Amino acid sequence: STQGYSSAASDVYKRQGYNLSERSLAMESTTIYRENAAEQISEQLKPLLSRDIVLLCIGTENVTGDSLGPRVGTLIQNKMKRPLLVYGYEGCNVNAQNLVLAYDMVRVMHPEKQIVVIDAAVGDNEEVGCVQIHKGGIMPGAATNKNLPQVGDVSILGVVSKRGCQDFYSSHSDRVMLVEKMAETIAESIIMSA
């Protein structure tokens, strides 16, 4: 786990168009291959989460690398013992085409709730397999030059591929297995934290 001002983790946010001071770049980064990764991520999430949260799971199941958000949303819906509001799951994606509408709807319908955003990201080779947690929103689609607004109050990014690599769009079994393991780890950590 990298605590505080991880330069590798903060680079993902900088690449997404952030120009943040070092103080606001405080975040946590944990590899999913670490023993008890879900517990570690849960402990990192707990101080950031309020009692009332809404999950906004961004991505599309049509692209392997981008399917992380909907996969997490589906896993949480299937495993959560108490009701938790989830927007974005398999069969009902929140993606670049409907993100602004979905985010505005969530804000109007749940004005008092904290919005936790889950999305896939690209990073350096050593970051692949890491889950990065940040208090603050993200700018989805920035890595693919999409002009979308910043969304969320707390963000959970899963680095699924290295930057500049076509692996993000690949459906090779190792990419599918990485996204599935990451989705299971993130879902488990949210369930433990919520």
PDB file of C-alpha atoms in Angstrom, residues 25-160:
ATOM      1  CA  LEU A  25      -3.334  14.424  -4.224  1.00  0.00           C
ATOM      2  CA  ALA A  26      -3.394  12.355  -1.029  1.00  0.00           C
ATOM      3  CA  MET A  27      -4.645   8.946  -2.038  1.00  0.00           C
ATOM      4  CA  GLU A  28      -4.185   5.284  -1.418  1.00  0.00           C
ATOM      5  CA  SER A  29      -2.987   2.661  -3.890  1.00  0.00           C
ATOM      6  CA  THR A  30      -3.138  -1.100  -3.277  1.00  0.00           C
ATOM      7  CA  THR A  31      -2.386  -3.967  -5.615  1.00  0.00           C
ATOM      8  CA  ILE A  32      -5.114  -6.609  -5.941  1.00  0.00           C
ATOM      9  CA  TYR A  33      -2.412  -9.287  -5.773  1.00  0.00           C
ATOM     10  CA  ARG A  34      -1.597  -8.452  -2.158  1.00  0.00           C
ATOM     11  CA  GLU A  35      -2.952 -10.824   0.456  1.00  0.00           C
ATOM     12  CA  ASN A  36      -6.062  -9.325   2.085  1.00  0.00           C
ATOM     13  CA  ALA A  37      -6.271  -6.614  -0.597  1.00  0.00           C
ATOM     14  CA  ALA A  38     -10.036  -6.174  -0.137  1.00  0.00           C
ATOM     15  CA  GLU A  39      -9.599  -5.637   3.614  1.00  0.00           C
ATOM     16  CA  GLN A  40      -6.844  -3.084   3.015  1.00  0.00           C
ATOM     17  CA  ILE A  41      -8.919  -1.189   0.469  1.00  0.00           C
ATOM     18  CA  SER A  42     -11.905  -1.296   2.832  1.00  0.00           C
ATOM     19  CA  GLU A  43      -9.809   0.253   5.614  1.00  0.00           C
ATOM     20  CA  GLN A  44      -8.690   2.981   3.211  1.00  0.00           C
ATOM     21  CA  LEU A  45     -12.281   3.656   2.144  1.00  0.00           C
ATOM     22  CA  LYS A  46     -13.945   3.761   5.567  1.00  0.00           C
ATOM     23  CA  PRO A  47     -12.677   7.209   6.630  1.00  0.00           C
ATOM     24  CA  LEU A  48     -13.717   8.682   3.261  1.00  0.00           C
ATOM     25  CA  LEU A  49     -17.268   7.343   3.147  1.00  0.00           C
ATOM     26  CA  SER A  50     -20.320   8.874   4.745  1.00  0.00           C
ATOM     27  CA  ARG A  51     -23.216   6.740   5.959  1.00  0.00           C
ATOM     28  CA  ASP A  52     -25.356   7.467   2.879  1.00  0.00           C
ATOM     29  CA  ILE A  53     -23.627   6.666  -0.392  1.00  0.00           C
ATOM     30  CA  VAL A  54     -24.615   6.125  -4.007  1.00  0.00           C
ATOM     31  CA  LEU A  55     -22.360   4.152  -6.337  1.00  0.00           C
ATOM     32  CA  LEU A  56     -21.825   5.396  -9.881  1.00  0.00           C
ATOM     33  CA  CYS A  57     -20.077   2.567 -11.744  1.00  0.00           C
ATOM     34  CA  ILE A  58     -18.797   3.942 -15.046  1.00  0.00           C
ATOM     35  CA  GLY A  59     -17.939   1.919 -18.147  1.00  0.00           C
ATOM     36  CA  THR A  60     -19.266  -0.444 -20.747  1.00  0.00           C
ATOM     37  CA  GLU A  61     -19.243  -4.214 -20.800  1.00  0.00           C
ATOM     38  CA  ASN A  62     -18.589  -4.016 -24.576  1.00  0.00           C
ATOM     39  CA  VAL A  63     -14.897  -3.228 -23.954  1.00  0.00           C
ATOM     40  CA  THR A  64     -12.983  -5.569 -21.650  1.00  0.00           C
ATOM     41  CA  GLY A  65     -10.828  -2.888 -20.029  1.00  0.00           C
ATOM     42  CA  ASP A  66     -13.787  -0.560 -19.592  1.00  0.00           C
ATOM     43  CA  SER A  67     -16.063  -3.220 -18.092  1.00  0.00           C
ATOM     44  CA  LEU A  68     -14.704  -2.792 -14.562  1.00  0.00           C
ATOM     45  CA  GLY A  69     -17.377  -0.308 -13.399  1.00  0.00           C
ATOM     46  CA  PRO A  70     -20.411  -2.287 -14.606  1.00  0.00           C
ATOM     47  CA  ARG A  71     -18.911  -5.520 -13.268  1.00  0.00           C
ATOM     48  CA  VAL A  72     -18.431  -3.971  -9.802  1.00  0.00           C
ATOM     49  CA  GLY A  73     -22.007  -2.647  -9.898  1.00  0.00           C
ATOM     50  CA  THR A  74     -23.389  -6.081 -10.748  1.00  0.00           C
ATOM     51  CA  LEU A  75     -21.330  -7.861  -8.083  1.00  0.00           C
ATOM     52  CA  ILE A  76     -22.461  -5.412  -5.400  1.00  0.00           C
ATOM     53  CA  GLN A  77     -26.105  -5.768  -6.394  1.00  0.00           C
ATOM     54  CA  ASN A  78     -25.803  -9.546  -6.187  1.00  0.00           C
ATOM     55  CA  LYS A  79     -23.819  -9.734  -2.928  1.00  0.00           C
ATOM     56  CA  MET A  80     -24.909  -6.771  -0.816  1.00  0.00           C
ATOM     57  CA  LYS A  81     -26.992  -7.787   2.191  1.00  0.00           C
ATOM     58  CA  ARG A  82     -28.521  -4.351   2.766  1.00  0.00           C
ATOM     59  CA  PRO A  83     -29.826  -2.127  -0.034  1.00  0.00           C
ATOM     60  CA  LEU A  84     -27.250   0.116  -1.674  1.00  0.00           C
ATOM     61  CA  LEU A  85     -28.019   2.453  -4.565  1.00  0.00           C
ATOM     62  CA  VAL A  86     -26.028   1.396  -7.617  1.00  0.00           C
ATOM     63  CA  TYR A  87     -26.100   3.161 -10.979  1.00  0.00           C
ATOM     64  CA  GLY A  88     -24.178   1.380 -13.725  1.00  0.00           C
ATOM     65  CA  TYR A  89     -24.169  -2.390 -13.920  1.00  0.00           C
ATOM     66  CA  GLU A  90     -24.154  -5.095 -16.593  1.00  0.00           C
ATOM     67  CA  GLY A  91     -27.090  -4.516 -18.929  1.00  0.00           C
ATOM     68  CA  CYS A  92     -27.505  -0.902 -17.808  1.00  0.00           C
ATOM     69  CA  ASN A  93     -24.191   0.885 -18.361  1.00  0.00           C
ATOM     70  CA  VAL A  94     -23.257   4.448 -17.426  1.00  0.00           C
ATOM     71  CA  ASN A  95     -20.805   5.474 -20.134  1.00  0.00           C
ATOM     72  CA  ALA A  96     -19.634   8.454 -22.181  1.00  0.00           C
ATOM     73  CA  GLN A  97     -22.964   8.658 -24.038  1.00  0.00           C
ATOM     74  CA  ASN A  98     -25.158   8.955 -20.937  1.00  0.00           C
ATOM     75  CA  LEU A  99     -22.805   9.997 -18.122  1.00  0.00           C
ATOM     76  CA  VAL A 100     -23.885  13.649 -17.893  1.00  0.00           C
ATOM     77  CA  LEU A 101     -27.568  12.714 -17.802  1.00  0.00           C
ATOM     78  CA  ALA A 102     -26.980   9.894 -15.281  1.00  0.00           C
ATOM     79  CA  TYR A 103     -24.836  12.068 -13.000  1.00  0.00           C
ATOM     80  CA  ASP A 104     -27.365  14.928 -13.073  1.00  0.00           C
ATOM     81  CA  MET A 105     -30.168  12.463 -12.308  1.00  0.00           C
ATOM     82  CA  VAL A 106     -28.255  10.986  -9.347  1.00  0.00           C
ATOM     83  CA  ARG A 107     -27.563  14.486  -7.977  1.00  0.00           C
ATOM     84  CA  VAL A 108     -31.253  15.478  -8.260  1.00  0.00           C
ATOM     85  CA  MET A 109     -32.653  12.216  -6.887  1.00  0.00           C
ATOM     86  CA  HIS A 110     -30.114  11.881  -4.049  1.00  0.00           C
ATOM     87  CA  PRO A 111     -28.937  15.412  -3.158  1.00  0.00           C
ATOM     88  CA  GLU A 112     -27.793  14.468   0.353  1.00  0.00           C
ATOM     89  CA  LYS A 113     -25.905  11.301  -0.608  1.00  0.00           C
ATOM     90  CA  GLN A 114     -22.192  10.987  -1.235  1.00  0.00           C
ATOM     91  CA  ILE A 115     -21.417   9.791  -4.782  1.00  0.00           C
ATOM     92  CA  VAL A 116     -18.707   7.151  -5.004  1.00  0.00           C
ATOM     93  CA  VAL A 117     -17.418   6.719  -8.559  1.00  0.00           C
ATOM     94  CA  ILE A 118     -15.841   3.475  -9.763  1.00  0.00           C
ATOM     95  CA  ASP A 119     -14.022   3.479 -13.109  1.00  0.00           C
ATOM     96  CA  ALA A 120     -11.228   1.776 -15.028  1.00  0.00           C
ATOM     97  CA  ALA A 121      -7.982   3.609 -15.690  1.00  0.00           C
ATOM     98  CA  VAL A 122      -4.730   3.193 -17.561  1.00  0.00           C
ATOM     99  CA  GLY A 123      -1.342   3.758 -15.970  1.00  0.00           C
ATOM    100  CA  ASP A 124       2.304   2.810 -16.008  1.00  0.00           C
ATOM    101  CA  ASN A 125       3.186  -0.875 -16.279  1.00  0.00           C
ATOM    102  CA  GLU A 126       3.881  -1.173 -12.522  1.00  0.00           C
ATOM    103  CA  GLU A 127       0.453   0.338 -11.723  1.00  0.00           C
ATOM    104  CA  VAL A 128      -1.536  -2.316 -13.608  1.00  0.00           C
ATOM    105  CA  GLY A 129      -3.504  -4.286 -11.028  1.00  0.00           C
ATOM    106  CA  CYS A 130      -3.630  -1.418  -8.522  1.00  0.00           C
ATOM    107  CA  VAL A 131      -6.786   0.063  -7.019  1.00  0.00           C
ATOM    108  CA  GLN A 132      -6.436   3.771  -6.314  1.00  0.00           C
ATOM    109  CA  ILE A 133      -8.708   5.625  -3.891  1.00  0.00           C
ATOM    110  CA  HIS A 134      -9.034   9.390  -3.783  1.00  0.00           C
ATOM    111  CA  LYS A 135     -11.272  11.813  -1.920  1.00  0.00           C
ATOM    112  CA  GLY A 136     -12.666  13.797  -4.814  1.00  0.00           C
ATOM    113  CA  GLY A 137     -14.080  13.180  -8.240  1.00  0.00           C
ATOM    114  CA  ILE A 138     -12.619  12.013 -11.521  1.00  0.00           C
ATOM    115  CA  MET A 139     -12.818  13.104 -15.145  1.00  0.00           C
ATOM    116  CA  PRO A 140     -13.917   9.928 -16.918  1.00  0.00           C
ATOM    117  CA  GLY A 141     -12.760   9.421 -20.479  1.00  0.00           C
ATOM    118  CA  ALA A 142      -9.832  11.833 -20.192  1.00  0.00           C
ATOM    119  CA  ALA A 143      -7.387   9.062 -21.151  1.00  0.00           C
ATOM    120  CA  THR A 144      -9.297   8.625 -24.438  1.00  0.00           C
ATOM    121  CA  ASN A 145      -9.669  12.385 -25.049  1.00  0.00           C
ATOM    122  CA  LYS A 146     -13.353  12.529 -24.178  1.00  0.00           C
ATOM    123  CA  ASN A 147     -14.539  15.884 -22.866  1.00  0.00           C
ATOM    124  CA  LEU A 148     -16.653  14.851 -19.860  1.00  0.00           C
ATOM    125  CA  PRO A 149     -17.255  16.714 -16.588  1.00  0.00           C
ATOM    126  CA  GLN A 150     -15.688  15.828 -13.268  1.00  0.00           C
ATOM    127  CA  VAL A 151     -17.987  13.506 -11.319  1.00  0.00           C
ATOM    128  CA  GLY A 152     -18.137  12.096  -7.808  1.00  0.00           C
ATOM    129  CA  ASP A 153     -17.153  12.846  -4.233  1.00  0.00           C
ATOM    130  CA  VAL A 154     -14.910   9.800  -3.708  1.00  0.00           C
ATOM    131  CA  SER A 155     -13.269   7.888  -6.536  1.00  0.00           C
ATOM    132  CA  ILE A 156     -12.086   4.323  -6.892  1.00  0.00           C
ATOM    133  CA  LEU A 157      -9.952   3.678  -9.962  1.00  0.00           C
ATOM    134  CA  GLY A 158      -8.777   0.263 -11.097  1.00  0.00           C
ATOM    135  CA  VAL A 159      -5.705   0.384 -13.331  1.00  0.00           C
ATOM    136  CA  VAL A 160      -6.505  -2.319 -15.890  1.00  0.00           C
TER     137      VAL A 160
END
